[in-house]
Coordinates of C-alpha atoms in Angstrom, one line a residue:
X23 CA -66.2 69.3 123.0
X24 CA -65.5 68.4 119.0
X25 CA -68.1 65.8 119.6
X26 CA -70.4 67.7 121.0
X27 CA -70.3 70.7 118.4
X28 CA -70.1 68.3 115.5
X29 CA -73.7 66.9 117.1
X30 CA -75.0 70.3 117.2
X31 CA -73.8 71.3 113.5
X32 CA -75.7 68.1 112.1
X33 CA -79.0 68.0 114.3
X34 CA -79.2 71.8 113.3
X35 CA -78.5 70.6 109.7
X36 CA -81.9 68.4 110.1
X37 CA -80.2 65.0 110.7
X38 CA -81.8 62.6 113.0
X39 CA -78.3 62.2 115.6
X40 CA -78.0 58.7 117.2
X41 CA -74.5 59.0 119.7
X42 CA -73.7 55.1 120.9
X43 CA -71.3 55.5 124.0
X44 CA -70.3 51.7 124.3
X45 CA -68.3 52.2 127.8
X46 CA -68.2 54.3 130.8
X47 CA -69.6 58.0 130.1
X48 CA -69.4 61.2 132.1
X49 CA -73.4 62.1 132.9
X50 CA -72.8 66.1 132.8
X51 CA -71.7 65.2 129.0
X52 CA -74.9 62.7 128.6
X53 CA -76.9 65.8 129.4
X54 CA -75.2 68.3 127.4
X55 CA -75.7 65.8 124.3
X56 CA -79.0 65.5 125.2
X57 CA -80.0 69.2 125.4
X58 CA -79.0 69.2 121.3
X59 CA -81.7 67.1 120.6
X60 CA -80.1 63.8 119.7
X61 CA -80.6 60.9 121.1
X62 CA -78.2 59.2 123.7
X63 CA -77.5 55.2 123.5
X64 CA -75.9 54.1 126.6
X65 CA -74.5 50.7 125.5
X66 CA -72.4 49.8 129.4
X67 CA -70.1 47.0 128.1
X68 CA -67.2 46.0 130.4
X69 CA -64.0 47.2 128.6
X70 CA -62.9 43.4 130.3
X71 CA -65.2 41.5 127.9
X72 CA -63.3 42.2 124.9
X73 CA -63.0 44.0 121.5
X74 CA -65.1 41.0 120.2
X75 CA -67.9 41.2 122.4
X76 CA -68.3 44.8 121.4
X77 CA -67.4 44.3 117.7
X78 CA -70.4 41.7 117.7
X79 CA -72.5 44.2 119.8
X80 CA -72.0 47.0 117.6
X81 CA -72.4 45.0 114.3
X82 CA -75.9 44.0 115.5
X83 CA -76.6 47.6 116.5
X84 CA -75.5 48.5 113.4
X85 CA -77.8 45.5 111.6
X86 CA -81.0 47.0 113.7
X87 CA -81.1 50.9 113.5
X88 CA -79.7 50.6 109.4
X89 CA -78.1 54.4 110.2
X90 CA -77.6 56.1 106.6
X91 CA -74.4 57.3 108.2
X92 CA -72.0 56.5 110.9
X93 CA -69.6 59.2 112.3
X94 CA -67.0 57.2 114.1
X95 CA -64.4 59.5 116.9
X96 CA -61.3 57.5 116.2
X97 CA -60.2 56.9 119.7
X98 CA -59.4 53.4 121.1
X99 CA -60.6 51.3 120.1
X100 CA -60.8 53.0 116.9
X101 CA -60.9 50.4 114.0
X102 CA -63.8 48.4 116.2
X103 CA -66.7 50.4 115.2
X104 CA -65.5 51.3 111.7
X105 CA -65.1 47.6 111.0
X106 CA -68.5 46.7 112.6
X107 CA -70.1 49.5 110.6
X108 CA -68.3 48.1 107.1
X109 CA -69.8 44.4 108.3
X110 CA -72.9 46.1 108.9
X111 CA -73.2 47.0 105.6
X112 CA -73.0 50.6 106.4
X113 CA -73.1 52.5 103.3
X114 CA -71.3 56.1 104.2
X115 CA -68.8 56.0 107.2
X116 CA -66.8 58.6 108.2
X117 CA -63.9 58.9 111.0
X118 CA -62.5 61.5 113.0
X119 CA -58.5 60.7 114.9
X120 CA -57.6 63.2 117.5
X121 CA -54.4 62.7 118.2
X122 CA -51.4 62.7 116.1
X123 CA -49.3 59.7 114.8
X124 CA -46.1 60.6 115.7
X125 CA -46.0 58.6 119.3
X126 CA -48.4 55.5 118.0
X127 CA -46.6 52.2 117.0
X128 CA -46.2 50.7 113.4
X129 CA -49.0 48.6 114.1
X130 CA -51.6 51.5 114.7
X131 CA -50.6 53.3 111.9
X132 CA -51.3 50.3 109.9
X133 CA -54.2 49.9 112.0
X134 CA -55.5 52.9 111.1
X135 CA -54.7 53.3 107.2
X136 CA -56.6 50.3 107.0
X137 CA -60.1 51.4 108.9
X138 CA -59.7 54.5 106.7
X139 CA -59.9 52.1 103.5
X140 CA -63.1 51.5 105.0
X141 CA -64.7 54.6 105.6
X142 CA -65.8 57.0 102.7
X143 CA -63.8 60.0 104.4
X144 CA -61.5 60.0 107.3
X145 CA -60.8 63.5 109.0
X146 CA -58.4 64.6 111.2
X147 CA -58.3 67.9 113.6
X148 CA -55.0 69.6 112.5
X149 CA -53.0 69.4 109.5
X150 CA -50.1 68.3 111.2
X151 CA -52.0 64.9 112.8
X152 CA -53.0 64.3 108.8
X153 CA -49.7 64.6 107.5
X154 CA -48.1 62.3 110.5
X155 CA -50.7 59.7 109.5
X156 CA -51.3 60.0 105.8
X157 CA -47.6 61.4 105.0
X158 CA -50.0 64.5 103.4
X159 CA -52.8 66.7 104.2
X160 CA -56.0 68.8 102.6
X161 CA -57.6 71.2 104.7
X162 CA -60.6 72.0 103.8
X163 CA -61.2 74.7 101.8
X164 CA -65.1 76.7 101.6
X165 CA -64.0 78.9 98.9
X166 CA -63.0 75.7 96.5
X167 CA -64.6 72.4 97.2
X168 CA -63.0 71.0 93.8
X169 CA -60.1 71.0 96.0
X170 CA -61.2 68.0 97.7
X171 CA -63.1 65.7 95.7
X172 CA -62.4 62.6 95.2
X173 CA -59.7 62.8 98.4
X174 CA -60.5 60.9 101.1
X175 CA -59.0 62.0 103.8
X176 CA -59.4 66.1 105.2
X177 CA -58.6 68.7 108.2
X178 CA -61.3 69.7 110.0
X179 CA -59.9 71.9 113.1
X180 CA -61.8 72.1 116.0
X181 CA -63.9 75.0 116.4
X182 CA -64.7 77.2 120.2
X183 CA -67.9 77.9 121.0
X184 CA -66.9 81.5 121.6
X185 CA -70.1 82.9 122.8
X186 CA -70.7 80.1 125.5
X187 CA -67.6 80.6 126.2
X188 CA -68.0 84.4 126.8
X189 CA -71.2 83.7 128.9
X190 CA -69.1 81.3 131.4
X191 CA -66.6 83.7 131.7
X192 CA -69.3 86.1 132.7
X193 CA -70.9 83.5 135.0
X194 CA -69.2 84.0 138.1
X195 CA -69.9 80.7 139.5
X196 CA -69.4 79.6 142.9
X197 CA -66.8 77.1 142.5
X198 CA -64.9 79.0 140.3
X199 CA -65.1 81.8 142.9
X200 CA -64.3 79.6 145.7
X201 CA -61.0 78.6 143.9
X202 CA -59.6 81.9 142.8
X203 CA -60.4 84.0 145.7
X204 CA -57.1 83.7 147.1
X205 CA -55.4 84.0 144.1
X206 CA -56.9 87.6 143.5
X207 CA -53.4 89.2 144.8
X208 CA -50.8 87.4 142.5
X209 CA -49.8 86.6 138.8
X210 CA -51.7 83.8 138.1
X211 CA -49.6 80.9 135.5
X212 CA -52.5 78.1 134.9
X213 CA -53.1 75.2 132.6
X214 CA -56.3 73.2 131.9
X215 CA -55.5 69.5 130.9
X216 CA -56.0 66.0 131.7
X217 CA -52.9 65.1 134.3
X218 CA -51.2 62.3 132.2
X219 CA -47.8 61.8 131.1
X220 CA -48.4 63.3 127.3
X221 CA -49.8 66.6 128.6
X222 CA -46.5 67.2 130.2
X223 CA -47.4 68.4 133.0
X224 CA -44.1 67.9 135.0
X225 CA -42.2 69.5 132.4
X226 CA -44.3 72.7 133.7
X227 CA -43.9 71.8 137.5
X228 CA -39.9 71.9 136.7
X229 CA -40.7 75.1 135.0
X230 CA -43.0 76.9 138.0
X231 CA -40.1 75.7 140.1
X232 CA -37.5 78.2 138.7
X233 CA -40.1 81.0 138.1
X234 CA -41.1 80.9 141.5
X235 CA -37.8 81.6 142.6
X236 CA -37.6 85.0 140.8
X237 CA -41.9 85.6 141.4
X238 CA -42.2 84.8 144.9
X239 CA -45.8 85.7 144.5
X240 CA -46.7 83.8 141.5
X241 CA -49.2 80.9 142.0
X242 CA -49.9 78.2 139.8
X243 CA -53.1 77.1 138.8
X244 CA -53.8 73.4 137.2
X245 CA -57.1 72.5 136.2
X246 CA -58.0 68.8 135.7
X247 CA -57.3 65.4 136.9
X248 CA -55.8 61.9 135.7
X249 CA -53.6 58.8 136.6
X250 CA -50.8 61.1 137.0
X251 CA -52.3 63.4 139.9
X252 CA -50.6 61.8 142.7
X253 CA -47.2 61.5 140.9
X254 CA -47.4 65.1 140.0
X255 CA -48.2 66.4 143.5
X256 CA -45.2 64.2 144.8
X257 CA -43.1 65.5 142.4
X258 CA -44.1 69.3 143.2
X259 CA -44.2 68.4 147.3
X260 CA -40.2 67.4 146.1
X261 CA -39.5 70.8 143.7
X262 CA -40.8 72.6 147.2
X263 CA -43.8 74.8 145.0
X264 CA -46.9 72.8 146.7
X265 CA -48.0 75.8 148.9
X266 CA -47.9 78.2 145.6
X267 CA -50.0 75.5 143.7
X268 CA -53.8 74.8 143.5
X269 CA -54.9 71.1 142.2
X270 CA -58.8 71.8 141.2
X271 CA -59.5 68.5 140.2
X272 CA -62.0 67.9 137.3
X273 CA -64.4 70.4 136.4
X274 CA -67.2 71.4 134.8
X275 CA -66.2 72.9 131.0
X276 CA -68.0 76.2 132.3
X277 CA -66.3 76.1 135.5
X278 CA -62.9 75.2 133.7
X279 CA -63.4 78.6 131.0
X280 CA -64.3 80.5 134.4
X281 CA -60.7 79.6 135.8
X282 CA -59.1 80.2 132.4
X283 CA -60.4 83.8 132.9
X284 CA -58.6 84.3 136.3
X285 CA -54.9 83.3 135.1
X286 CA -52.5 85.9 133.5
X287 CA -50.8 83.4 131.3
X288 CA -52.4 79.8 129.9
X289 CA -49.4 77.2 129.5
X290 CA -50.2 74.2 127.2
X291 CA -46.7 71.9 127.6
X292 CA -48.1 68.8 125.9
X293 CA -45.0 66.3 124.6
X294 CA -47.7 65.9 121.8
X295 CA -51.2 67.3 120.7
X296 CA -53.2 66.4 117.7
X297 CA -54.7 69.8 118.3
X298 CA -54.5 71.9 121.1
X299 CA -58.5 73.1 121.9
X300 CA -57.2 74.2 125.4
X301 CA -55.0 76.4 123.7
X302 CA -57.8 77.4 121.4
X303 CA -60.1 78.3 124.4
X304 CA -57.4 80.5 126.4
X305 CA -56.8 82.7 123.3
X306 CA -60.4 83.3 122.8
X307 CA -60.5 84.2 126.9
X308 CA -58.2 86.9 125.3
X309 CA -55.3 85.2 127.1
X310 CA -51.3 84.7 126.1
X311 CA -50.5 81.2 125.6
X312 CA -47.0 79.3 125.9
X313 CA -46.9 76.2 124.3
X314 CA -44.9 73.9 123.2
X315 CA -43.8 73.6 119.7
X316 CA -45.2 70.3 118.9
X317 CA -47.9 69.1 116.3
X318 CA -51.1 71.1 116.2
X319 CA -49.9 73.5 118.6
X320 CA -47.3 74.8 116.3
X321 CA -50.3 75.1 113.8
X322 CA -52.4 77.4 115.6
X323 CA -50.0 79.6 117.2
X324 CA -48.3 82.0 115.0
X325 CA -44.8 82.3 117.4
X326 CA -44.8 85.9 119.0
X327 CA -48.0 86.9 117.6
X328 CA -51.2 84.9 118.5
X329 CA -48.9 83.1 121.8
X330 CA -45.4 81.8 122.5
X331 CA -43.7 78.6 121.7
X332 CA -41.2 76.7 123.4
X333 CA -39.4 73.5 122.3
X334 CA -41.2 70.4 123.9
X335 CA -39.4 69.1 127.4
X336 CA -37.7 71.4 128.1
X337 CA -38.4 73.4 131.5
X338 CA -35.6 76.0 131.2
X339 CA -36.5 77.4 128.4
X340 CA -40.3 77.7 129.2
X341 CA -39.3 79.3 132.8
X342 CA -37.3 81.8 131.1
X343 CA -40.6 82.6 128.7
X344 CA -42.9 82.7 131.8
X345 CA -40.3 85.2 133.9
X346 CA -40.5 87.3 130.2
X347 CA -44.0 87.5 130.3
X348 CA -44.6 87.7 133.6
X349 CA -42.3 90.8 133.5
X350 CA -44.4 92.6 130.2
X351 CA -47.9 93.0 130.6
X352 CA -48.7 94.9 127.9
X353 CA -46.8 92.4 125.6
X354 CA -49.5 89.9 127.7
X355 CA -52.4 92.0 127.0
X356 CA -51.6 92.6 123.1
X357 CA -51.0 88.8 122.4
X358 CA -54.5 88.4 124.1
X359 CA -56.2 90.9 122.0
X360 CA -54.2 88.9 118.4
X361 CA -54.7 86.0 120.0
X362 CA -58.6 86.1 120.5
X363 CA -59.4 87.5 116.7
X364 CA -57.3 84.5 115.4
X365 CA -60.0 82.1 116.7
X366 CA -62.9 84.2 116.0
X367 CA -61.3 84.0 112.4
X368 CA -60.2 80.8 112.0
X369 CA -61.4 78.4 114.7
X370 CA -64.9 79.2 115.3
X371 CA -68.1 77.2 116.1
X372 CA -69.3 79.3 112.9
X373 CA -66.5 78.0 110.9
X374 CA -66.5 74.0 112.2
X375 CA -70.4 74.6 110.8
X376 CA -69.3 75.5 107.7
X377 CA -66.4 73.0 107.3
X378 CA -68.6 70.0 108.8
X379 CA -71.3 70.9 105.9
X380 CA -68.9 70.9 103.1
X381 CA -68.0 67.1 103.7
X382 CA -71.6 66.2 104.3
X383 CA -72.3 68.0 101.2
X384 CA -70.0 65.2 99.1
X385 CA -72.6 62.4 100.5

């Protein structure tokens, strides 16, 4: 979703957007790209041929449109299309990472400091993912833009769509009907997330397992899919919680939001997060989030006040959170209420907007 608002912020600006998808692509995200405006380059390599194959693709590409700028999403592999861009002759490339440093090896840190040596501003979505790959951070600040020039790398948090998200909560759309209809009758604990080992999804399995002993009636919602999906239903089949669980499988964003809307508490137990937009998303439902107190998570949640935090790993201690929260709905429904002007504050479309402008502004 960063991608997508960062297309809408500059084809509303008046640039001319190009997005070059060199692998496989999702086609409900090829048409929400193309209902900005820009225009969609579907490039269909085989991740088998190689990083060289694409690096020489990519340089050629580069060689034939002669784009004014190149907005590279750092994700692997990252340094490919920086470096093509810089052989290309490129003459302003930028960079955005996503995730943090902190579980990456020497090698992709040096990877990376390198590709950003080649770019004329590399930006990162928290402060903490800056700081674990630059050793210091600049967020970017509206009210002094002296404050960065001449830096080269910034914090540009993600920012939530807040009134698309308000009309998908509204939505009541059949699937998302079709999966909470049952669910209408008990305190709902639910996650959105991708199901692979760094969204720590077992750690809240382990977690459900001990709540459920106290709230018989509690029901557990996860949202998403990934190469951990059959691990993670073994594991619950094993913790015996499978018949108080429902596995949607991958969504739609709307449909996703429309679930968020349905579950009394929003657990995001990532074992590490560059910036935590699910989180984000559930407190502008209006919804108390528990997360774990790990990288940009512990950056957008003020502890007690706009969610919870729990150390990282460990089930016990986010059980005993849920059974606390579980037992205190008002406490629920006030950290909503906190939780939702936080993000209309701080981590709004509006404000991405603004922050996306000011670095384009330095061109």
């Amino acid at each position: 979703m960063q991608t997508l608002n960062l297309v809408r912020v500059l084809v509303s600006t008046g640039y001319r957007v190009t997005i070059c998808c060199y692998y496989e692509y999702d086609a409900e995200m090829v048409r929400q790209f193309e209902a900005t405006g820009a225009e969609i380059l579907l490039m269909k390599y085989e991740r088998a041929t190689g990083l060289w194959h694409l690096t020489k693709g990519l340089i050629r590409l580069f060689k034939e449109q002669k784009p004014d700028i190149v907005h590279v999403q750092y994700l692997a592999p990252g340094f490919v299309p920086v470096f093509a861009g810089w052989i290309a002759g490129v003459k302003t490339i930028f960079a955005t990472v996503h995730q943090p440093g902190t579980p990456h090896s020497i090698k992709n840190h040096l990877l990376l400091r390198f590709g950003a040596m080649l770019t004329n501003h590399f930006i990162c979505v928290s402060e903490a993912a800056e700081k674990s790959w630059f050793g210091n951070s600049c967020l970017i600040d509206m009210t002094d833009r002296k404050k960065i020039k001449g830096k080269r790398h910034f914090t540009i948090p993600n920012g939530v769509d807040i009134e698309g998200l308000d009309t998908a909560l509204a939505a009541g759309l059949p699937k998302v009907a079709e999966i909470t209809d049952s669910l209408k009758e008990n305190q709902v604990i639910g996650t959105v997330a991708r199901l692979s080992m760094e969204k720590g999804i077992d750690i809240l399995l382990e977690a459900f397992a001990l709540v459920y002993k106290e709230f018989h009636q509690s029901k557990l919602l996860i949202v998403g899919d990934g190469n951990q999906s059959a691990e993670l239903k073994t594991l619950a089949n094993r913790l015996g919680i499978s018949n108080a669980i429902t596995w949607t499988g991958q969504l739609s964003w709307h449909e996703a939001m429309g679930c968020i809307g349905h579950m009394d508490i929003v657990v995001v137990p990532s074992r590490f997060e560059g910036f935590g937009l699910t989180a984000v998303e559930a407190m502008a439902c209006g919804k108390p989030v528990v997360a774990s107190r790990v990288d940009g998570l512990a950056e957008i949640i003020q502890d007690g006040i706009t969610g919870v935090l729990v150390p990282s790993e460990e089930p016990r201690s986010l059980a005993s959170t849920l059974i606390r929260l579980l037992k205190d709905k008002e406490c629920r429904h006030q950290i909503g209420i906190v939780a939702r002007k936080h993000v209309e504050e701080d981590y709004s479309y509006l404000k991405f907007r603004e922050r996306c402008r000011v670095i384009y502004a330095l061109l």
